[in-house]
PDB file of N, CA and C in Angstrom:
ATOM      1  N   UNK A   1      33.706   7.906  11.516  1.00  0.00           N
ATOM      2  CA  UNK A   1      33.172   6.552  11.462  1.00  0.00           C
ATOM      3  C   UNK A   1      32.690   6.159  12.864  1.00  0.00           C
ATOM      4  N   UNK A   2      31.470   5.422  13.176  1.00  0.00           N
ATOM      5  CA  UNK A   2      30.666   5.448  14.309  1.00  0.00           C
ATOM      6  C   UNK A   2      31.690   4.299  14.825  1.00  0.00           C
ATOM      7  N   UNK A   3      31.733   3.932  16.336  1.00  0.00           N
ATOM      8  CA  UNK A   3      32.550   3.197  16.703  1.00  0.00           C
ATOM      9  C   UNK A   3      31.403   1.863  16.603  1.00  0.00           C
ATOM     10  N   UNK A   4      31.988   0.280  16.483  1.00  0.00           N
ATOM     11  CA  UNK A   4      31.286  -0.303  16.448  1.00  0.00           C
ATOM     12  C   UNK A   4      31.822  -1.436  17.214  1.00  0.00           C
ATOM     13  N   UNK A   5      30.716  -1.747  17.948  1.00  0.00           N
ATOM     14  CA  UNK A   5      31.309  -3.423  19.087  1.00  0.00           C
ATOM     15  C   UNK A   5      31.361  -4.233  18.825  1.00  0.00           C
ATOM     16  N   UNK A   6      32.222  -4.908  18.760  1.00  0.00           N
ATOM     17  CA  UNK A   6      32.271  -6.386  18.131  1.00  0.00           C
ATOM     18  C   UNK A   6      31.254  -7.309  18.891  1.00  0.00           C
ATOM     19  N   UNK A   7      31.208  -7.380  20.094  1.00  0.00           N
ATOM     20  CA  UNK A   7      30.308  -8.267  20.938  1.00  0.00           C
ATOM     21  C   UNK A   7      28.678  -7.938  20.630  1.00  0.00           C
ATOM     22  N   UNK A   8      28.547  -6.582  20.112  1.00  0.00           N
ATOM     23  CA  UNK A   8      27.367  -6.313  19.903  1.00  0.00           C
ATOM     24  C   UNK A   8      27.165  -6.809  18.663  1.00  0.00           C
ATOM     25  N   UNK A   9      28.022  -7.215  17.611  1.00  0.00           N
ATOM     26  CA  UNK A   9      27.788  -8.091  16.562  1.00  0.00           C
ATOM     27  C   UNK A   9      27.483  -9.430  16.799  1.00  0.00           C
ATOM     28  N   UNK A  10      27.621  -9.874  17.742  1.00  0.00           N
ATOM     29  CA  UNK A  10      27.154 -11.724  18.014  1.00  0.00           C
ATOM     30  C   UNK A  10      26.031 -11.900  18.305  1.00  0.00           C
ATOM     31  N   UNK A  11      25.163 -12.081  17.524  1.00  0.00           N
ATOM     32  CA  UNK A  11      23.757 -12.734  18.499  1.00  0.00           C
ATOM     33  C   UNK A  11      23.901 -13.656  19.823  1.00  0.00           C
ATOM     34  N   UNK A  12      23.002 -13.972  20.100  1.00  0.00           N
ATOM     35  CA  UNK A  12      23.339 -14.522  21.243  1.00  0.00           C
ATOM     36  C   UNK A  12      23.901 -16.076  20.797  1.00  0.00           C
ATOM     37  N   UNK A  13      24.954 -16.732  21.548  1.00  0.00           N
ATOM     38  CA  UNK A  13      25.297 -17.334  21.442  1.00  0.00           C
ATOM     39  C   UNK A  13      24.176 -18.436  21.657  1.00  0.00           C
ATOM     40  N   UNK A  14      24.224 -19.837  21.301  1.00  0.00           N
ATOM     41  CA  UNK A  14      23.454 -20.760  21.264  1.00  0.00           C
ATOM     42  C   UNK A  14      23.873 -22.073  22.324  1.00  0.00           C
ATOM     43  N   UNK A  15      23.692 -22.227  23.822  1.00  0.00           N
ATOM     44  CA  UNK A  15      24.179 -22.731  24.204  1.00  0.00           C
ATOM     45  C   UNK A  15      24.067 -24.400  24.574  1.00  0.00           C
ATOM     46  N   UNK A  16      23.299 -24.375  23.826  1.00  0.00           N
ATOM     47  CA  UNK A  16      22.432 -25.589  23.313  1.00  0.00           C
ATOM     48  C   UNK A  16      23.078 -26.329  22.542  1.00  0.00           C
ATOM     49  N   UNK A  17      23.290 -25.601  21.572  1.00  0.00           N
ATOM     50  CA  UNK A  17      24.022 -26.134  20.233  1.00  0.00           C
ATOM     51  C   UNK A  17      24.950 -27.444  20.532  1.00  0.00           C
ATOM     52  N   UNK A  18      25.433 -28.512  19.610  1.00  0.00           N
ATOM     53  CA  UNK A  18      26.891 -29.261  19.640  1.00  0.00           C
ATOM     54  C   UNK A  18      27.636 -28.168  18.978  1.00  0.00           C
ATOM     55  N   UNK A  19      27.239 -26.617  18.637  1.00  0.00           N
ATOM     56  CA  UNK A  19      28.799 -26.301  18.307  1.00  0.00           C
ATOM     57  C   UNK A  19      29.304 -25.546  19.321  1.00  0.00           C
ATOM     58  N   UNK A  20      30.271 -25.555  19.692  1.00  0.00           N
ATOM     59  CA  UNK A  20      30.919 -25.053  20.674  1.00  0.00           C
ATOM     60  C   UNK A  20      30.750 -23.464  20.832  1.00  0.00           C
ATOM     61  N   UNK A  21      31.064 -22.983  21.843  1.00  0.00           N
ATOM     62  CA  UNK A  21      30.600 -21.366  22.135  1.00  0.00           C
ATOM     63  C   UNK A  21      32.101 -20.614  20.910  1.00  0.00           C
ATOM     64  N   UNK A  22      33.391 -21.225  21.142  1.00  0.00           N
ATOM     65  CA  UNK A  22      34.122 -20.667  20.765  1.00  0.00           C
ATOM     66  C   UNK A  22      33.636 -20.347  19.187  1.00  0.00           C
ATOM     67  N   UNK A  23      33.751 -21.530  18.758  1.00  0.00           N
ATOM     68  CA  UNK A  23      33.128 -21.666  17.375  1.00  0.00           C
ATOM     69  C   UNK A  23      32.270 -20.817  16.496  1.00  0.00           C
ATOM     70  N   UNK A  24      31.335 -20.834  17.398  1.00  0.00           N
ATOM     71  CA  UNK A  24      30.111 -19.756  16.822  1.00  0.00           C
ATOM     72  C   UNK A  24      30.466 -18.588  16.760  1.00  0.00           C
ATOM     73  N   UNK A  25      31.465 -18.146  17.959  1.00  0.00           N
ATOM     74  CA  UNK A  25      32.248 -16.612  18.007  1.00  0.00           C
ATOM     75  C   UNK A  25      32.736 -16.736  17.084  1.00  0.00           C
ATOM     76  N   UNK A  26      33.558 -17.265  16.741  1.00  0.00           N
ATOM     77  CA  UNK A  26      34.453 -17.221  15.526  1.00  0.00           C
ATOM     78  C   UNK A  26      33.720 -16.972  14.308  1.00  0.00           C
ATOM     79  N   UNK A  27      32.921 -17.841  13.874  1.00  0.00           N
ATOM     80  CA  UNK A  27      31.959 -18.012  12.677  1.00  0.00           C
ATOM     81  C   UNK A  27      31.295 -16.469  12.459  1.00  0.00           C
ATOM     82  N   UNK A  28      30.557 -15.752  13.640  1.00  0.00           N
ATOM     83  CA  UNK A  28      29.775 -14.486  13.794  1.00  0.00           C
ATOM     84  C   UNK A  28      31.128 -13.360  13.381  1.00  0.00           C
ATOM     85  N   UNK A  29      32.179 -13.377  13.713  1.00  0.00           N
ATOM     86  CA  UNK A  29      32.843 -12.101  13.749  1.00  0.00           C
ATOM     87  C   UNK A  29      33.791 -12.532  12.573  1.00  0.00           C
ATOM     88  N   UNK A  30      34.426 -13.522  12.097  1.00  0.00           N
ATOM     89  CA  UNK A  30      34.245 -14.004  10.641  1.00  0.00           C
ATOM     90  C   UNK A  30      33.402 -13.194   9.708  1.00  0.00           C
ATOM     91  N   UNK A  31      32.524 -13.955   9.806  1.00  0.00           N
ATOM     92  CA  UNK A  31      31.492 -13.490   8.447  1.00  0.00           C
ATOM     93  C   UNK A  31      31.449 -11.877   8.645  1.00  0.00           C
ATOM     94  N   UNK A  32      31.350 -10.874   9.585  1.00  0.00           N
ATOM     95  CA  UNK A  32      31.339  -9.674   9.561  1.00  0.00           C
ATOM     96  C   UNK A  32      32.645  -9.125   9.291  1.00  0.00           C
ATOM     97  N   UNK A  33      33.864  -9.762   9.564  1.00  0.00           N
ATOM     98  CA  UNK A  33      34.857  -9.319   8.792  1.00  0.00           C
ATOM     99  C   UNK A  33      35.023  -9.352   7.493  1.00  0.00           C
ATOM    100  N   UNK A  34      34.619 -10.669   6.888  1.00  0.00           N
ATOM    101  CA  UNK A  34      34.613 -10.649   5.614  1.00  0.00           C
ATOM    102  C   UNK A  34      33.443  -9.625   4.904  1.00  0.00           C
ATOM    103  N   UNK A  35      32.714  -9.135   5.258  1.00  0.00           N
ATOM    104  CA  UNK A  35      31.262  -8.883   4.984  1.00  0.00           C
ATOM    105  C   UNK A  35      32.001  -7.113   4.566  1.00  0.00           C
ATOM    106  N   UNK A  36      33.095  -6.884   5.824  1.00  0.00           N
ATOM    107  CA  UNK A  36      33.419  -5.242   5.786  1.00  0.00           C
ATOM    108  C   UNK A  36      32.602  -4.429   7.033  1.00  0.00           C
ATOM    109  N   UNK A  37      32.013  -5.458   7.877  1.00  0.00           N
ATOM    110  CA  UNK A  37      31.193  -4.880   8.881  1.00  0.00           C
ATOM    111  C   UNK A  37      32.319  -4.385   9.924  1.00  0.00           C
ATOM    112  N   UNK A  38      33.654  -5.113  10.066  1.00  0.00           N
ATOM    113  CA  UNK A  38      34.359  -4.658  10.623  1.00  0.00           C
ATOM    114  C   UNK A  38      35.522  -4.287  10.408  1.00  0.00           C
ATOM    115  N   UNK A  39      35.715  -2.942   9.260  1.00  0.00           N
ATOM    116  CA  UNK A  39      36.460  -2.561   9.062  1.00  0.00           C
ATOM    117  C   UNK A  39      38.100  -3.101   9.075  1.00  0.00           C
ATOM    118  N   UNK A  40      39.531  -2.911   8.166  1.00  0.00           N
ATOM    119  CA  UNK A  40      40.669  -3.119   8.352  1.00  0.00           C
ATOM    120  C   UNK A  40      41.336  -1.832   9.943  1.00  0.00           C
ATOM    121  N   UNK A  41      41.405  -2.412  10.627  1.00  0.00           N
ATOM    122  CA  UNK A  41      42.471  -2.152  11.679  1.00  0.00           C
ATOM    123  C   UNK A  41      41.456  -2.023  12.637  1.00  0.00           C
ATOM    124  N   UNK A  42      40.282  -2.012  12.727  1.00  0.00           N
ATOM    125  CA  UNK A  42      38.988  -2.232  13.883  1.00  0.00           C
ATOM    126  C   UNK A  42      39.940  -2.692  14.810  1.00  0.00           C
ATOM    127  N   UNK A  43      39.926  -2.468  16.209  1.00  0.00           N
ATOM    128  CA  UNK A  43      40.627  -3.020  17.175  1.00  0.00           C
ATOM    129  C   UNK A  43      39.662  -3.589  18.178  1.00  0.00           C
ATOM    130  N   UNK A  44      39.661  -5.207  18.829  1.00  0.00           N
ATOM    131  CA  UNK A  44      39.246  -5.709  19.574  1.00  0.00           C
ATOM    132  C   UNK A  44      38.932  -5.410  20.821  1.00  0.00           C
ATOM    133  N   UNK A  45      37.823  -5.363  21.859  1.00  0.00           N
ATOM    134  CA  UNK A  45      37.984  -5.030  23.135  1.00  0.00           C
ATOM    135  C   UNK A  45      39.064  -5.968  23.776  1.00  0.00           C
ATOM    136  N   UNK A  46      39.208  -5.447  24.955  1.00  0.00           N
ATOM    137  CA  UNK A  46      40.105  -6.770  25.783  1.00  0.00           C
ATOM    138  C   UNK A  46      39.492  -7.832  25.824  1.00  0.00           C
ATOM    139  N   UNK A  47      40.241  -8.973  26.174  1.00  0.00           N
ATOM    140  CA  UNK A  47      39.241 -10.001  26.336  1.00  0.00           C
ATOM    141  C   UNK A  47      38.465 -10.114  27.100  1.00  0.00           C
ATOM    142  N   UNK A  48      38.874  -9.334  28.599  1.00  0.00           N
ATOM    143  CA  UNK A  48      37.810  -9.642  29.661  1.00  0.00           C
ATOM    144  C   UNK A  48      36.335  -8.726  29.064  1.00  0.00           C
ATOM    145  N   UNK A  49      36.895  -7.837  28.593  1.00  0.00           N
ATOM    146  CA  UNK A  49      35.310  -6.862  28.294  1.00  0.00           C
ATOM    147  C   UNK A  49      35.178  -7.439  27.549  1.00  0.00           C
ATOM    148  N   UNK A  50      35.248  -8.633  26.245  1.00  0.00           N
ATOM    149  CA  UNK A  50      34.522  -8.865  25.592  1.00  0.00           C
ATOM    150  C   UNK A  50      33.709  -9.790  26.469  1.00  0.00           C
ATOM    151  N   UNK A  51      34.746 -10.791  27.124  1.00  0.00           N
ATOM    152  CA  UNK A  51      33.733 -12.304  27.623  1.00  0.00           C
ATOM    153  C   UNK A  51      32.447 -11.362  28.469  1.00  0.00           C
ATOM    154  N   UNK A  52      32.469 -10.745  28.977  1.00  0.00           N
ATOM    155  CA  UNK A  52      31.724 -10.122  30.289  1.00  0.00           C
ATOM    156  C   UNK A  52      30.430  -9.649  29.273  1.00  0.00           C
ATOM    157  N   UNK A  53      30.779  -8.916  28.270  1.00  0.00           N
ATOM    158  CA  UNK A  53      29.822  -8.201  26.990  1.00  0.00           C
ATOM    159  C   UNK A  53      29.140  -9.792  26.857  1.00  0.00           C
ATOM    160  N   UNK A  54      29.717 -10.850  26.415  1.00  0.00           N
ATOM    161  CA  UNK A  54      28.875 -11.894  25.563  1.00  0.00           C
ATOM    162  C   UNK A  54      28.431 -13.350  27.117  1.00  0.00           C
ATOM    163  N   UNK A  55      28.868 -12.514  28.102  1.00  0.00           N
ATOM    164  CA  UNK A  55      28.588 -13.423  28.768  1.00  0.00           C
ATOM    165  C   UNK A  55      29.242 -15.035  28.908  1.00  0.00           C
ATOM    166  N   UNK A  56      30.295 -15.097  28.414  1.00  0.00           N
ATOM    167  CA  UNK A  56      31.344 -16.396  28.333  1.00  0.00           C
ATOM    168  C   UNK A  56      32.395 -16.270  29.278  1.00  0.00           C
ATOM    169  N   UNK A  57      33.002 -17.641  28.785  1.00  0.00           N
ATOM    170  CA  UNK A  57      34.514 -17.615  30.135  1.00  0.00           C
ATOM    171  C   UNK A  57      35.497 -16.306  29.031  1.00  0.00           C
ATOM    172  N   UNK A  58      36.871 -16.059  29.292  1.00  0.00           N
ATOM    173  CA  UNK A  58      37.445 -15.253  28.642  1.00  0.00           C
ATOM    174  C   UNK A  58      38.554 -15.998  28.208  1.00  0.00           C
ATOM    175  N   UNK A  59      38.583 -17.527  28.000  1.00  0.00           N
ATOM    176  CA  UNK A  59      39.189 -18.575  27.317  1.00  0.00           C
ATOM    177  C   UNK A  59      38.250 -18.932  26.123  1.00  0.00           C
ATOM    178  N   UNK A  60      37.140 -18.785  26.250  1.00  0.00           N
ATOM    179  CA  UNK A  60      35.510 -18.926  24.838  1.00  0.00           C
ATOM    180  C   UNK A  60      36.892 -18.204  23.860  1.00  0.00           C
ATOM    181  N   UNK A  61      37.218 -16.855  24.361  1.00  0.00           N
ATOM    182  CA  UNK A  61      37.590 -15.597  23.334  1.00  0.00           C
ATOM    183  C   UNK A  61      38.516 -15.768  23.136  1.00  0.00           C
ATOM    184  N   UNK A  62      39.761 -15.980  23.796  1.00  0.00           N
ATOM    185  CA  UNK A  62      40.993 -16.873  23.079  1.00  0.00           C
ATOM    186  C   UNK A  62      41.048 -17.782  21.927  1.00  0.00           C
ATOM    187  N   UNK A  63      40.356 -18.454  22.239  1.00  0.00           N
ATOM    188  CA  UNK A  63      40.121 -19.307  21.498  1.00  0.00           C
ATOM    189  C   UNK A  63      39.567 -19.018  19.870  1.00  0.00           C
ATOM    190  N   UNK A  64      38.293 -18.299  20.180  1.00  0.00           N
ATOM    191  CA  UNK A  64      38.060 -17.876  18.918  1.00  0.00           C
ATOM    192  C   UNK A  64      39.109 -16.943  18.150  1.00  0.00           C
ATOM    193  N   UNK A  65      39.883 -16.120  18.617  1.00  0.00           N
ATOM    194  CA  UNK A  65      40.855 -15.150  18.385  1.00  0.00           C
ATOM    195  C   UNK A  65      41.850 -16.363  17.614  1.00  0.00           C
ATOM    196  N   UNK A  66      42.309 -16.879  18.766  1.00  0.00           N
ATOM    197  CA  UNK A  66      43.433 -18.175  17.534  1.00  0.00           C
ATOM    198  C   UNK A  66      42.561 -18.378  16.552  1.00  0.00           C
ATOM    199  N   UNK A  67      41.462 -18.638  16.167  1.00  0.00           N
ATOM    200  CA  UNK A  67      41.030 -19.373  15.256  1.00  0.00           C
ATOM    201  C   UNK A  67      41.265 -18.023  13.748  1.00  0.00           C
ATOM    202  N   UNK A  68      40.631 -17.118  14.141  1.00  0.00           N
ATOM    203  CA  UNK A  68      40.804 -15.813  13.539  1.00  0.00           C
ATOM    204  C   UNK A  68      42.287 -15.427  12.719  1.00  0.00           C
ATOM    205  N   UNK A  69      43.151 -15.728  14.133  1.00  0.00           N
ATOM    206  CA  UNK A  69      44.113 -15.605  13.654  1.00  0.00           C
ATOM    207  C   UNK A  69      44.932 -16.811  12.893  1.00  0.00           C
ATOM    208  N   UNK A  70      44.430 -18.013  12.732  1.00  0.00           N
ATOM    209  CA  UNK A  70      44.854 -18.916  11.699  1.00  0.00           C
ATOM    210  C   UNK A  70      44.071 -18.753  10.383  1.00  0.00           C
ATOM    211  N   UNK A  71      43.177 -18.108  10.472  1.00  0.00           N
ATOM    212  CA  UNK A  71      42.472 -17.814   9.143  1.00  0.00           C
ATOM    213  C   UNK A  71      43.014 -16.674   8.503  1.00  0.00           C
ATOM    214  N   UNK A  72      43.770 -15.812   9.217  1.00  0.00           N
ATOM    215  CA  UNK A  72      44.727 -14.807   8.807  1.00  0.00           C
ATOM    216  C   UNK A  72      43.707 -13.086   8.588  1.00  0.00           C
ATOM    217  N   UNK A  73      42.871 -13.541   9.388  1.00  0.00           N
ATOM    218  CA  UNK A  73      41.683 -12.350   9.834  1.00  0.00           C
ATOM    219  C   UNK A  73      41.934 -11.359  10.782  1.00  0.00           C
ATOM    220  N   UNK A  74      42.476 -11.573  11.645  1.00  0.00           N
ATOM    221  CA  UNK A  74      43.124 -10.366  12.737  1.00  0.00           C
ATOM    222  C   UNK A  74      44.628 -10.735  13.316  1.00  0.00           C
ATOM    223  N   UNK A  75      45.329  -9.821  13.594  1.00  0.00           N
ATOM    224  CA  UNK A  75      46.489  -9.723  13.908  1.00  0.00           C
ATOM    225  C   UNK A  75      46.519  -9.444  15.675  1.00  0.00           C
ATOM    226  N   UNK A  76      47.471 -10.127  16.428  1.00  0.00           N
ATOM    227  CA  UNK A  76      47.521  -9.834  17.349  1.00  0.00           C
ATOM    228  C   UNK A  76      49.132  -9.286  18.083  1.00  0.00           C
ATOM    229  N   UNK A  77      48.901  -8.110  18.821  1.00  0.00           N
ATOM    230  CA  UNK A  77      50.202  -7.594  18.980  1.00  0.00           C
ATOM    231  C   UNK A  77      50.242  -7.778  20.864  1.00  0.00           C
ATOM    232  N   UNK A  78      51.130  -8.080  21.622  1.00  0.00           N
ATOM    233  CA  UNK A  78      51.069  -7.722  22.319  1.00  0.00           C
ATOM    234  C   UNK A  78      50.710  -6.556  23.269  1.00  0.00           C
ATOM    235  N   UNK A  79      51.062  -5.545  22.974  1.00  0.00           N
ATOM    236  CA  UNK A  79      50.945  -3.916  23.409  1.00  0.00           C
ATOM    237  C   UNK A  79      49.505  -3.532  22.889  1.00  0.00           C
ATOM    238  N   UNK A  80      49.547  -3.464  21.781  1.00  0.00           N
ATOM    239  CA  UNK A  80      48.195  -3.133  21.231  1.00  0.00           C
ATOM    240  C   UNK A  80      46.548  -4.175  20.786  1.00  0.00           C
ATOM    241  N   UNK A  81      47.369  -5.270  21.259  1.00  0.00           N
ATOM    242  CA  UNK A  81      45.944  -5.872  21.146  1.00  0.00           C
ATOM    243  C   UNK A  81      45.564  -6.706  19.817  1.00  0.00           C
ATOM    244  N   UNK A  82      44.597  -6.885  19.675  1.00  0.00           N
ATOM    245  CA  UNK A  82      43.729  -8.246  18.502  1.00  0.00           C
ATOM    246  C   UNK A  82      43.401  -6.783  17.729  1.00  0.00           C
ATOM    247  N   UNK A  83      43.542  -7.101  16.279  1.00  0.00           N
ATOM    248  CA  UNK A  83      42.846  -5.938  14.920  1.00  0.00           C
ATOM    249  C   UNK A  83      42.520  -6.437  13.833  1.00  0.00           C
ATOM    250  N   UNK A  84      41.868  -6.324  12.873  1.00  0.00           N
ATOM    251  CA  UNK A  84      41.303  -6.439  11.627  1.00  0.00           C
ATOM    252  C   UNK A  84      42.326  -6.610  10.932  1.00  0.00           C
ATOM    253  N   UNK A  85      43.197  -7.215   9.694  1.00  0.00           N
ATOM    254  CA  UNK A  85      44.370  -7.102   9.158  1.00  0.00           C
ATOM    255  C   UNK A  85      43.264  -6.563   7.582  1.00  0.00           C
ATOM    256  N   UNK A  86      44.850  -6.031   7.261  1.00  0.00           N
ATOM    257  CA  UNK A  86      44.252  -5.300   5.664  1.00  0.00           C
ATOM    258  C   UNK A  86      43.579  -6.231   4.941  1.00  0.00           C
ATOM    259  N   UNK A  87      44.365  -7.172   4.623  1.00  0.00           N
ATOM    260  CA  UNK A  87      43.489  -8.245   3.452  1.00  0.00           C
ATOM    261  C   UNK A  87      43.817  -9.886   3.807  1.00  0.00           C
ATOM    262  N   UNK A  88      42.395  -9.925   4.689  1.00  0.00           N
ATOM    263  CA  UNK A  88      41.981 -11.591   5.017  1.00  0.00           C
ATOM    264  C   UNK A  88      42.165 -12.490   4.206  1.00  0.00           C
ATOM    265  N   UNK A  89      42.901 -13.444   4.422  1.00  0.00           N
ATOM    266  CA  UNK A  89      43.629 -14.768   4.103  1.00  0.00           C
ATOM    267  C   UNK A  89      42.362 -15.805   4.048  1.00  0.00           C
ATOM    268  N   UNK A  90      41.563 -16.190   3.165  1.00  0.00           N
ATOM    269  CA  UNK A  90      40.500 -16.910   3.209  1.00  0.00           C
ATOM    270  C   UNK A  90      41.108 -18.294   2.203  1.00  0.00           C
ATOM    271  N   UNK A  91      41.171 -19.364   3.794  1.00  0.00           N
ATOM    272  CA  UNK A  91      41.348 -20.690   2.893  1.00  0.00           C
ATOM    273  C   UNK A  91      41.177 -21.723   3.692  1.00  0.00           C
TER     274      UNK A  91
END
């Protein structure tokens, strides 16, 4: 299976927008989770390589990550990091 970047899944963020940067992260890697674009157990870059990849602070990515993880979309472990969970909690 080809490896695939999560940051390379975000269009560019919209910084214009009233919606917040976090937000839109969330919304973009959302919908590709649900979609199957990003596989169950896909593992997250760090945060700093992601913010640096999308060009944000590396609090943008926290942030979206909590959000993720209240939607019950990725799991986060200390040691190993932010991942895809088997079956997303959509509510």
């Amino acid at each position: 299976m080809p490896k695939i970047g999560w940051a390379g899944l975000v269009p560019a963020l919209d910084r214009a927008s009233i919606v917040p940067l976090y937000r839109q992260l969330h919304e973009h890697l959302r919908e590709a989770i649900l979609a199957g674009t990003l596989p169950e157990a896909t593992r997250r870059p760090p945060e700093r390589t992601m913010a640096l990849e999308l060009g944000v602070n590396r609090r943008t990515v926290v942030r979206a990550d909590r959000e993720r993880v209240s939607d019950g979309l990725i799991e986060q472990r200390v040691v190993s990091g932010s991942r895809v969970i088997s079956r997303p909690r959509v509510g």
